[in-house]
PDB file of C-alpha atoms and ligand atoms in Angstrom:
ATOM      1  CA  UNK A   1     106.204 152.881 147.481  1.00 93.00           C
ATOM      2  CA  UNK A   2     102.641 153.250 146.251  1.00 97.00           C
ATOM      3  CA  UNK A   3     101.291 156.329 144.500  1.00 98.00           C
ATOM      4  CA  UNK A   4      99.246 158.287 147.048  1.00 98.00           C
ATOM      5  CA  UNK A   5      95.991 159.541 145.539  1.00 98.00           C
ATOM      6  CA  UNK A   6      93.406 161.778 147.160  1.00 98.00           C
ATOM      7  CA  UNK A   7      90.004 161.494 145.477  1.00 98.00           C
ATOM      8  CA  UNK A   8      88.096 164.720 146.052  1.00 98.00           C
ATOM      9  CA  UNK A   9      84.318 164.579 145.682  1.00 98.00           C
ATOM     10  CA  UNK A  10      81.797 167.339 146.052  1.00 98.00           C
ATOM     11  CA  UNK A  11      79.399 164.711 147.485  1.00 97.00           C
ATOM     12  CA  UNK A  12      76.234 166.764 146.982  1.00 96.00           C
ATOM     13  CA  UNK A  13      74.174 164.947 144.303  1.00 97.00           C
ATOM     14  CA  UNK A  14      74.612 161.660 146.172  1.00 95.00           C
ATOM     15  CA  UNK A  15      72.509 163.032 149.023  1.00 95.00           C
ATOM     16  CA  UNK A  16      69.840 164.750 146.926  1.00 96.00           C
ATOM     17  CA  UNK A  17      69.210 162.508 143.927  1.00 96.00           C
ATOM     18  CA  UNK A  18      67.893 158.954 144.396  1.00 97.00           C
ATOM     19  CA  UNK A  19      69.237 157.866 141.035  1.00 96.00           C
ATOM     20  CA  UNK A  20      72.760 159.028 141.876  1.00 97.00           C
ATOM     21  CA  UNK A  21      72.477 157.353 145.258  1.00 96.00           C
ATOM     22  CA  UNK A  22      71.519 154.074 143.596  1.00 97.00           C
ATOM     23  CA  UNK A  23      74.415 154.218 141.103  1.00 98.00           C
ATOM     24  CA  UNK A  24      76.984 155.287 143.738  1.00 98.00           C
ATOM     25  CA  UNK A  25      75.594 154.223 147.143  1.00 97.00           C
ATOM     26  CA  UNK A  26      78.775 155.182 149.027  1.00 96.00           C
ATOM     27  CA  UNK A  27      79.407 158.293 146.936  1.00 97.00           C
ATOM     28  CA  UNK A  28      81.238 158.811 143.665  1.00 98.00           C
ATOM     29  CA  UNK A  29      84.457 159.610 145.538  1.00 98.00           C
ATOM     30  CA  UNK A  30      84.419 156.303 147.438  1.00 98.00           C
ATOM     31  CA  UNK A  31      83.660 154.398 144.242  1.00 98.00           C
ATOM     32  CA  UNK A  32      86.493 156.063 142.302  1.00 98.00           C
ATOM     33  CA  UNK A  33      88.945 155.517 145.180  1.00 98.00           C
ATOM     34  CA  UNK A  34      88.034 151.835 145.309  1.00 98.00           C
ATOM     35  CA  UNK A  35      88.446 151.475 141.551  1.00 98.00           C
ATOM     36  CA  UNK A  36      91.917 153.038 141.723  1.00 98.00           C
ATOM     37  CA  UNK A  37      93.114 150.864 144.606  1.00 98.00           C
ATOM     38  CA  UNK A  38      92.302 147.723 142.613  1.00 98.00           C
ATOM     39  CA  UNK A  39      95.629 148.580 140.974  1.00 98.00           C
ATOM     40  CA  UNK A  40      98.430 147.364 143.218  1.00 96.00           C
ATOM     41  CA  UNK A  41     100.558 150.458 142.667  1.00 98.00           C
ATOM     42  CA  UNK A  42      97.977 152.901 144.029  1.00 98.00           C
ATOM     43  CA  UNK A  43      96.685 153.774 147.482  1.00 98.00           C
ATOM     44  CA  UNK A  44      93.737 156.188 147.609  1.00 98.00           C
ATOM     45  CA  UNK A  45      91.949 158.208 150.249  1.00 98.00           C
ATOM     46  CA  UNK A  46      88.923 160.465 149.849  1.00 98.00           C
ATOM     47  CA  UNK A  47      88.158 164.079 150.743  1.00 98.00           C
ATOM     48  CA  UNK A  48      84.834 165.915 150.460  1.00 98.00           C
ATOM     49  CA  UNK A  49      83.474 169.447 150.414  1.00 98.00           C
ATOM     50  CA  UNK A  50      81.704 169.141 153.794  1.00 98.00           C
ATOM     51  CA  UNK A  51      84.862 168.247 155.728  1.00 98.00           C
ATOM     52  CA  UNK A  52      86.978 170.903 157.486  1.00 98.00           C
ATOM     53  CA  UNK A  53      89.146 172.579 154.815  1.00 98.00           C
ATOM     54  CA  UNK A  54      87.195 170.390 152.346  1.00 98.00           C
ATOM     55  CA  UNK A  55      89.342 167.489 153.535  1.00 98.00           C
ATOM     56  CA  UNK A  56      92.398 169.095 151.952  1.00 98.00           C
ATOM     57  CA  UNK A  57      94.478 170.047 154.974  1.00 98.00           C
ATOM     58  CA  UNK A  58      98.160 170.865 154.646  1.00 98.00           C
ATOM     59  CA  UNK A  59      98.959 167.379 155.965  1.00 98.00           C
ATOM     60  CA  UNK A  60      96.712 165.669 153.395  1.00 98.00           C
ATOM     61  CA  UNK A  61      98.051 167.747 150.515  1.00 98.00           C
ATOM     62  CA  UNK A  62     101.641 167.094 151.621  1.00 97.00           C
ATOM     63  CA  UNK A  63     100.951 163.356 151.438  1.00 97.00           C
ATOM     64  CA  UNK A  64      99.170 163.506 148.058  1.00 98.00           C
ATOM     65  CA  UNK A  65     100.992 162.617 144.849  1.00 98.00           C
ATOM     66  CA  UNK A  66      97.915 162.937 142.648  1.00 98.00           C
ATOM     67  CA  UNK A  67      94.602 164.687 143.403  1.00 99.00           C
ATOM     68  CA  UNK A  68      91.438 163.825 141.448  1.00 99.00           C
ATOM     69  CA  UNK A  69      88.566 166.346 141.392  1.00 99.00           C
ATOM     70  CA  UNK A  70      84.847 165.845 140.712  1.00 98.00           C
ATOM     71  CA  UNK A  71      82.481 168.754 141.352  1.00 98.00           C
ATOM     72  CA  UNK A  72      79.356 170.213 139.783  1.00 98.00           C
ATOM     73  CA  UNK A  73      76.673 171.772 141.967  1.00 97.00           C
ATOM     74  CA  UNK A  74      78.862 173.560 144.507  1.00 98.00           C
ATOM     75  CA  UNK A  75      81.932 174.937 142.716  1.00 98.00           C
ATOM     76  CA  UNK A  76      81.262 178.318 144.377  1.00 98.00           C
ATOM     77  CA  UNK A  77      81.368 176.794 147.863  1.00 98.00           C
ATOM     78  CA  UNK A  78      84.994 175.757 147.525  1.00 98.00           C
ATOM     79  CA  UNK A  79      87.058 178.205 149.595  1.00 98.00           C
ATOM     80  CA  UNK A  80      89.532 180.300 147.639  1.00 98.00           C
ATOM     81  CA  UNK A  81      92.180 179.652 150.320  1.00 98.00           C
ATOM     82  CA  UNK A  82      91.972 175.927 149.571  1.00 98.00           C
ATOM     83  CA  UNK A  83      92.182 176.591 145.831  1.00 98.00           C
ATOM     84  CA  UNK A  84      95.335 178.641 146.526  1.00 98.00           C
ATOM     85  CA  UNK A  85      96.892 175.723 148.394  1.00 98.00           C
ATOM     86  CA  UNK A  86      95.989 173.152 145.740  1.00 98.00           C
ATOM     87  CA  UNK A  87      97.348 175.416 143.009  1.00 98.00           C
ATOM     88  CA  UNK A  88     100.637 175.789 144.914  1.00 97.00           C
ATOM     89  CA  UNK A  89     100.934 172.021 145.296  1.00 97.00           C
ATOM     90  CA  UNK A  90     100.299 171.450 141.578  1.00 97.00           C
ATOM     91  CA  UNK A  91     103.014 173.964 140.702  1.00 96.00           C
ATOM     92  CA  UNK A  92     105.346 172.072 143.064  1.00 96.00           C
ATOM     93  CA  UNK A  93     104.631 168.844 141.196  1.00 96.00           C
ATOM     94  CA  UNK A  94     101.422 167.244 142.514  1.00 98.00           C
ATOM     95  CA  UNK A  95      99.375 165.675 139.710  1.00 98.00           C
ATOM     96  CA  UNK A  96      95.791 166.884 139.157  1.00 98.00           C
ATOM     97  CA  UNK A  97      93.080 164.901 137.367  1.00 99.00           C
ATOM     98  CA  UNK A  98      89.918 166.897 136.728  1.00 99.00           C
ATOM     99  CA  UNK A  99      86.801 164.895 135.947  1.00 99.00           C
ATOM    100  CA  UNK A 100      83.684 165.722 133.917  1.00 98.00           C
ATOM    101  CA  UNK A 101      81.850 168.783 135.322  1.00 98.00           C
ATOM    102  CA  UNK A 102      85.040 169.669 137.192  1.00 98.00           C
ATOM    103  CA  UNK A 103      85.775 171.616 133.985  1.00 98.00           C
ATOM    104  CA  UNK A 104      84.042 174.536 135.697  1.00 98.00           C
ATOM    105  CA  UNK A 105      85.730 174.112 139.084  1.00 98.00           C
ATOM    106  CA  UNK A 106      87.716 176.960 140.573  1.00 98.00           C
ATOM    107  CA  UNK A 107      90.911 174.920 140.558  1.00 98.00           C
ATOM    108  CA  UNK A 108      90.669 173.937 136.859  1.00 98.00           C
ATOM    109  CA  UNK A 109      89.918 177.486 135.743  1.00 98.00           C
ATOM    110  CA  UNK A 110      92.715 178.769 137.984  1.00 98.00           C
ATOM    111  CA  UNK A 111      95.268 176.353 136.555  1.00 98.00           C
ATOM    112  CA  UNK A 112      94.309 176.925 132.912  1.00 98.00           C
ATOM    113  CA  UNK A 113      93.449 180.622 133.031  1.00 98.00           C
ATOM    114  CA  UNK A 114      90.675 180.339 130.447  1.00 98.00           C
ATOM    115  CA  UNK A 115      86.871 180.161 130.531  1.00 98.00           C
ATOM    116  CA  UNK A 116      86.722 176.330 130.413  1.00 98.00           C
ATOM    117  CA  UNK A 117      83.185 176.782 129.031  1.00 98.00           C
ATOM    118  CA  UNK A 118      81.543 174.262 126.708  1.00 98.00           C
ATOM    119  CA  UNK A 119      78.176 173.276 125.211  1.00 98.00           C
ATOM    120  CA  UNK A 120      76.129 170.432 126.691  1.00 98.00           C
ATOM    121  CA  UNK A 121      72.939 168.388 126.426  1.00 98.00           C
ATOM    122  CA  UNK A 122      71.598 165.914 128.947  1.00 97.00           C
ATOM    123  CA  UNK A 123      69.618 163.209 127.121  1.00 97.00           C
ATOM    124  CA  UNK A 124      71.596 160.095 128.007  1.00 97.00           C
ATOM    125  CA  UNK A 125      72.987 159.569 124.506  1.00 98.00           C
ATOM    126  CA  UNK A 126      75.757 157.269 123.322  1.00 98.00           C
ATOM    127  CA  UNK A 127      79.357 158.501 123.535  1.00 98.00           C
ATOM    128  CA  UNK A 128      82.247 156.929 121.627  1.00 98.00           C
ATOM    129  CA  UNK A 129      85.745 157.870 122.771  1.00 98.00           C
ATOM    130  CA  UNK A 130      88.547 157.642 120.222  1.00 98.00           C
ATOM    131  CA  UNK A 131      92.203 157.288 121.164  1.00 98.00           C
ATOM    132  CA  UNK A 132      93.996 159.952 119.139  1.00 97.00           C
ATOM    133  CA  UNK A 133      97.403 159.468 120.757  1.00 97.00           C
ATOM    134  CA  UNK A 134      98.014 155.693 120.935  1.00 98.00           C
ATOM    135  CA  UNK A 135     101.598 156.076 122.186  1.00 98.00           C
ATOM    136  CA  UNK A 136     100.547 158.135 125.202  1.00 98.00           C
ATOM    137  CA  UNK A 137     100.832 156.422 128.625  1.00 98.00           C
ATOM    138  CA  UNK A 138      97.196 157.290 129.446  1.00 98.00           C
ATOM    139  CA  UNK A 139      96.035 155.310 126.381  1.00 98.00           C
ATOM    140  CA  UNK A 140      97.956 152.173 127.381  1.00 98.00           C
ATOM    141  CA  UNK A 141      95.707 149.106 127.146  1.00 98.00           C
ATOM    142  CA  UNK A 142      92.749 151.127 125.852  1.00 98.00           C
ATOM    143  CA  UNK A 143      91.181 149.913 122.559  1.00 98.00           C
ATOM    144  CA  UNK A 144      91.231 152.251 119.533  1.00 98.00           C
ATOM    145  CA  UNK A 145      87.738 153.353 120.553  1.00 98.00           C
ATOM    146  CA  UNK A 146      85.163 152.409 123.180  1.00 98.00           C
ATOM    147  CA  UNK A 147      81.522 153.230 123.847  1.00 98.00           C
ATOM    148  CA  UNK A 148      79.807 154.579 126.939  1.00 98.00           C
ATOM    149  CA  UNK A 149      76.157 153.641 126.347  1.00 98.00           C
ATOM    150  CA  UNK A 150      74.575 156.620 128.117  1.00 98.00           C
ATOM    151  CA  UNK A 151      76.210 159.940 128.906  1.00 98.00           C
ATOM    152  CA  UNK A 152      75.658 163.652 129.019  1.00 98.00           C
ATOM    153  CA  UNK A 153      76.969 165.372 125.872  1.00 98.00           C
ATOM    154  CA  UNK A 154      79.751 167.940 126.047  1.00 98.00           C
ATOM    155  CA  UNK A 155      80.506 169.815 122.820  1.00 98.00           C
ATOM    156  CA  UNK A 156      82.978 172.245 121.322  1.00 98.00           C
ATOM    157  CA  UNK A 157      84.031 174.957 121.541  1.00 98.00           C
ATOM    158  CA  UNK A 158      85.726 173.979 124.796  1.00 98.00           C
ATOM    159  CA  UNK A 159      87.386 177.016 126.367  1.00 98.00           C
ATOM    160  CA  UNK A 160      90.739 175.483 127.225  1.00 98.00           C
ATOM    161  CA  UNK A 161      94.239 176.435 126.095  1.00 98.00           C
ATOM    162  CA  UNK A 162      96.099 174.118 123.723  1.00 97.00           C
ATOM    163  CA  UNK A 163      96.974 170.842 125.359  1.00 98.00           C
ATOM    164  CA  UNK A 164      98.007 167.345 124.381  1.00 98.00           C
ATOM    165  CA  UNK A 165      94.831 165.567 123.256  1.00 98.00           C
ATOM    166  CA  UNK A 166      94.677 161.853 124.152  1.00 98.00           C
ATOM    167  CA  UNK A 167      90.953 161.159 123.617  1.00 98.00           C
ATOM    168  CA  UNK A 168      88.345 162.644 121.325  1.00 98.00           C
ATOM    169  CA  UNK A 169      84.647 161.942 121.872  1.00 98.00           C
ATOM    170  CA  UNK A 170      81.852 161.530 119.348  1.00 98.00           C
ATOM    171  CA  UNK A 171      78.248 161.788 120.498  1.00 98.00           C
ATOM    172  CA  UNK A 172      75.075 160.291 119.086  1.00 98.00           C
ATOM    173  CA  UNK A 173      73.707 163.763 118.478  1.00 98.00           C
ATOM    174  CA  UNK A 174      76.650 164.598 116.193  1.00 98.00           C
ATOM    175  CA  UNK A 175      79.051 166.601 118.349  1.00 98.00           C
ATOM    176  CA  UNK A 176      82.781 166.028 118.827  1.00 98.00           C
ATOM    177  CA  UNK A 177      84.732 167.009 121.952  1.00 98.00           C
ATOM    178  CA  UNK A 178      88.301 166.938 123.241  1.00 98.00           C
ATOM    179  CA  UNK A 179      87.568 164.553 126.091  1.00 98.00           C
ATOM    180  CA  UNK A 180      91.046 163.720 127.363  1.00 98.00           C
ATOM    181  CA  UNK A 181      93.603 166.530 127.420  1.00 98.00           C
ATOM    182  CA  UNK A 182      96.980 166.926 129.176  1.00 98.00           C
ATOM    183  CA  UNK A 183      98.602 170.121 130.451  1.00 98.00           C
ATOM    184  CA  UNK A 184     101.765 171.050 132.352  1.00 97.00           C
ATOM    185  CA  UNK A 185     101.777 173.790 134.953  1.00 97.00           C
ATOM    186  CA  UNK A 186     104.939 174.446 136.950  1.00 95.00           C
ATOM    187  CA  UNK A 187     106.287 171.007 137.859  1.00 96.00           C
ATOM    188  CA  UNK A 188     102.771 169.531 137.881  1.00 97.00           C
ATOM    189  CA  UNK A 189     100.861 167.533 135.300  1.00 98.00           C
ATOM    190  CA  UNK A 190      97.136 168.011 134.739  1.00 98.00           C
ATOM    191  CA  UNK A 191      94.749 165.672 132.920  1.00 99.00           C
ATOM    192  CA  UNK A 192      91.138 166.519 132.111  1.00 99.00           C
ATOM    193  CA  UNK A 193      88.852 163.534 131.470  1.00 99.00           C
ATOM    194  CA  UNK A 194      85.327 164.242 130.281  1.00 98.00           C
ATOM    195  CA  UNK A 195      83.099 161.232 131.087  1.00 98.00           C
ATOM    196  CA  UNK A 196      81.388 160.903 134.451  1.00 98.00           C
ATOM    197  CA  UNK A 197      77.910 162.425 134.647  1.00 98.00           C
ATOM    198  CA  UNK A 198      76.568 161.506 138.068  1.00 98.00           C
ATOM    199  CA  UNK A 199      73.352 159.743 136.995  1.00 98.00           C
ATOM    200  CA  UNK A 200      75.082 157.146 134.782  1.00 98.00           C
ATOM    201  CA  UNK A 201      77.331 154.233 135.886  1.00 98.00           C
ATOM    202  CA  UNK A 202      80.281 155.597 133.898  1.00 98.00           C
ATOM    203  CA  UNK A 203      82.849 155.058 136.659  1.00 98.00           C
ATOM    204  CA  UNK A 204      81.764 151.395 136.856  1.00 98.00           C
ATOM    205  CA  UNK A 205      83.002 150.832 133.304  1.00 98.00           C
ATOM    206  CA  UNK A 206      86.314 148.959 132.927  1.00 98.00           C
ATOM    207  CA  UNK A 207      87.773 151.187 130.185  1.00 98.00           C
ATOM    208  CA  UNK A 208      87.023 154.328 132.195  1.00 98.00           C
ATOM    209  CA  UNK A 209      88.645 152.878 135.316  1.00 98.00           C
ATOM    210  CA  UNK A 210      91.689 151.899 133.244  1.00 98.00           C
ATOM    211  CA  UNK A 211      92.014 155.464 131.939  1.00 98.00           C
ATOM    212  CA  UNK A 212      91.888 156.795 135.516  1.00 98.00           C
ATOM    213  CA  UNK A 213      94.597 154.373 136.684  1.00 98.00           C
ATOM    214  CA  UNK A 214      96.783 155.252 133.691  1.00 98.00           C
ATOM    215  CA  UNK A 215      96.218 158.951 134.325  1.00 99.00           C
ATOM    216  CA  UNK A 216      97.303 158.626 137.968  1.00 98.00           C
ATOM    217  CA  UNK A 217     100.505 156.854 136.925  1.00 98.00           C
ATOM    218  CA  UNK A 218     101.183 159.508 134.262  1.00 98.00           C
ATOM    219  CA  UNK A 219     100.467 162.447 136.589  1.00 98.00           C
ATOM    220  CA  UNK A 220     102.503 161.294 139.596  1.00 98.00           C
ATOM    221  CA  UNK A 221     105.504 163.507 140.360  1.00 96.00           C
ATOM    222  CA  UNK A 222     108.547 162.043 138.644  1.00 91.00           C
ATOM    223  CA  UNK A 223     110.944 164.917 138.006  1.00 84.00           C
ATOM    224  CA  UNK A 224     112.742 167.234 140.388  1.00 85.00           C
ATOM    225  CA  UNK A 225     110.924 168.840 143.282  1.00 81.00           C
ATOM    226  CA  UNK A 226     110.157 172.535 142.762  1.00 89.00           C
ATOM    227  CA  UNK A 227     109.691 173.768 146.301  1.00 87.00           C
ATOM    228  CA  UNK A 228     108.928 177.421 145.644  1.00 88.00           C
ATOM    229  CA  UNK A 229     107.829 177.850 142.030  1.00 87.00           C
ATOM    230  CA  UNK A 230     106.186 181.238 142.592  1.00 84.00           C
ATOM    231  CA  UNK A 231     109.251 182.956 144.119  1.00 83.00           C
ATOM    232  CA  UNK A 232     110.479 184.786 141.028  1.00 74.00           C
ATOM    233  CA  UNK A 233     112.312 186.763 139.902  1.00 76.00           C
ATOM    234  CA  UNK A 234     115.292 185.553 141.876  1.00 78.00           C
ATOM    235  CA  UNK A 235     118.782 187.045 141.426  1.00 86.00           C
ATOM    236  CA  UNK A 236     121.349 184.276 141.560  1.00 87.00           C
ATOM    237  CA  UNK A 237     125.158 184.415 141.394  1.00 92.00           C
ATOM    238  CA  UNK A 238     126.652 183.129 138.148  1.00 93.00           C
ATOM    239  CA  UNK A 239     128.448 179.805 138.277  1.00 95.00           C
ATOM    240  CA  UNK A 240     130.746 180.735 135.395  1.00 95.00           C
ATOM    241  CA  UNK A 241     132.813 183.897 134.894  1.00 94.00           C
ATOM    242  CA  UNK A 242     130.886 186.177 132.529  1.00 92.00           C
ATOM    243  CA  UNK A 243     133.030 188.181 130.106  1.00 91.00           C
ATOM    244  CA  UNK A 244     131.491 190.924 128.024  1.00 84.00           C
ATOM    245  CA  UNK A 245     132.949 193.680 125.884  1.00 83.00           C
ATOM    246  CA  UNK A 246     129.732 195.610 125.726  1.00 79.00           C
ATOM    247  CA  UNK A 247     130.260 198.687 127.967  1.00 73.00           C
ATOM    248  CA  UNK A 248     126.524 198.963 128.501  1.00 75.00           C
ATOM    249  CA  UNK A 249     126.786 195.760 130.453  1.00 68.00           C
ATOM    250  CA  UNK A 250     129.814 196.710 132.568  1.00 59.00           C
ATOM    251  CA  UNK A 251     133.367 195.422 132.773  1.00 53.00           C
ATOM    252  CA  UNK A 252     134.576 191.954 131.978  1.00 50.00           C
ATOM    253  CA  UNK A 253     134.163 190.423 135.351  1.00 47.00           C
ATOM    254  CA  UNK A 254     132.280 187.763 137.195  1.00 49.00           C
ATOM    255  CA  UNK A 255     128.844 188.642 138.389  1.00 51.00           C
ATOM    256  CA  UNK A 256     125.232 188.239 137.615  1.00 52.00           C
ATOM    257  CA  UNK A 257     125.027 190.926 134.930  1.00 48.00           C
ATOM    258  CA  UNK A 258     121.845 192.126 136.617  1.00 52.00           C
ATOM    259  CA  UNK A 259     121.484 195.713 137.841  1.00 47.00           C
TER     260      UNK A 259
HETATM  261 ZN1   ZN B   1      77.235 166.124 134.127  1.00 87.41          ZN
END
């Protein structure tokens, strides 16, 4: 069975900026979905901000193994109720891949609980990404470093909690940035990947597409389902007989030990 990906795109710049339209004529979301489906193990659909429920209905989310998220100009227009539902699905085990300016999306900030702020400069400078974790599945088949000729710069400090760093970027202007970072939340895996400013053909680049495919395969749910991860605390009966001689904790008898 193929990995079911939903590629979410804000789809705003594509309609307002001629340069973006020329780089991604059918929208960044459609381009990313097509790039992913070139891999035989992946099937991808798209969802956009302007659709009912932003294209993320209960049915779509239930059929999504991994959700990718690109947003920039309209983070505030994403309904909190949809963010709630996506968060719940991630905790249950759905993978989430947050791209570029998605660092400031409601869902990324919700999942990480930190500012997710960073420094930036938009001059189309060279970016070199270094693999700092060559054994990681997301780095599979990626050279020790690769260059994106023109990109927006993102710099540290990056307001994220500690995560597993797979890629580190160097920029022509001198900055360094944690550009590929993994997190676990509930049963779900989250990967942030920095490149992808809308005016440059970054998602046309083979190495970038390979990272996205690897990230989907890494983030797909593989462990046990966790149907109701927020329903805690739960009192459960003990499976073993609990014996204690501490009077403060009652008689030696079976039970939960909870009062
Ligand atoms: Zn950007």
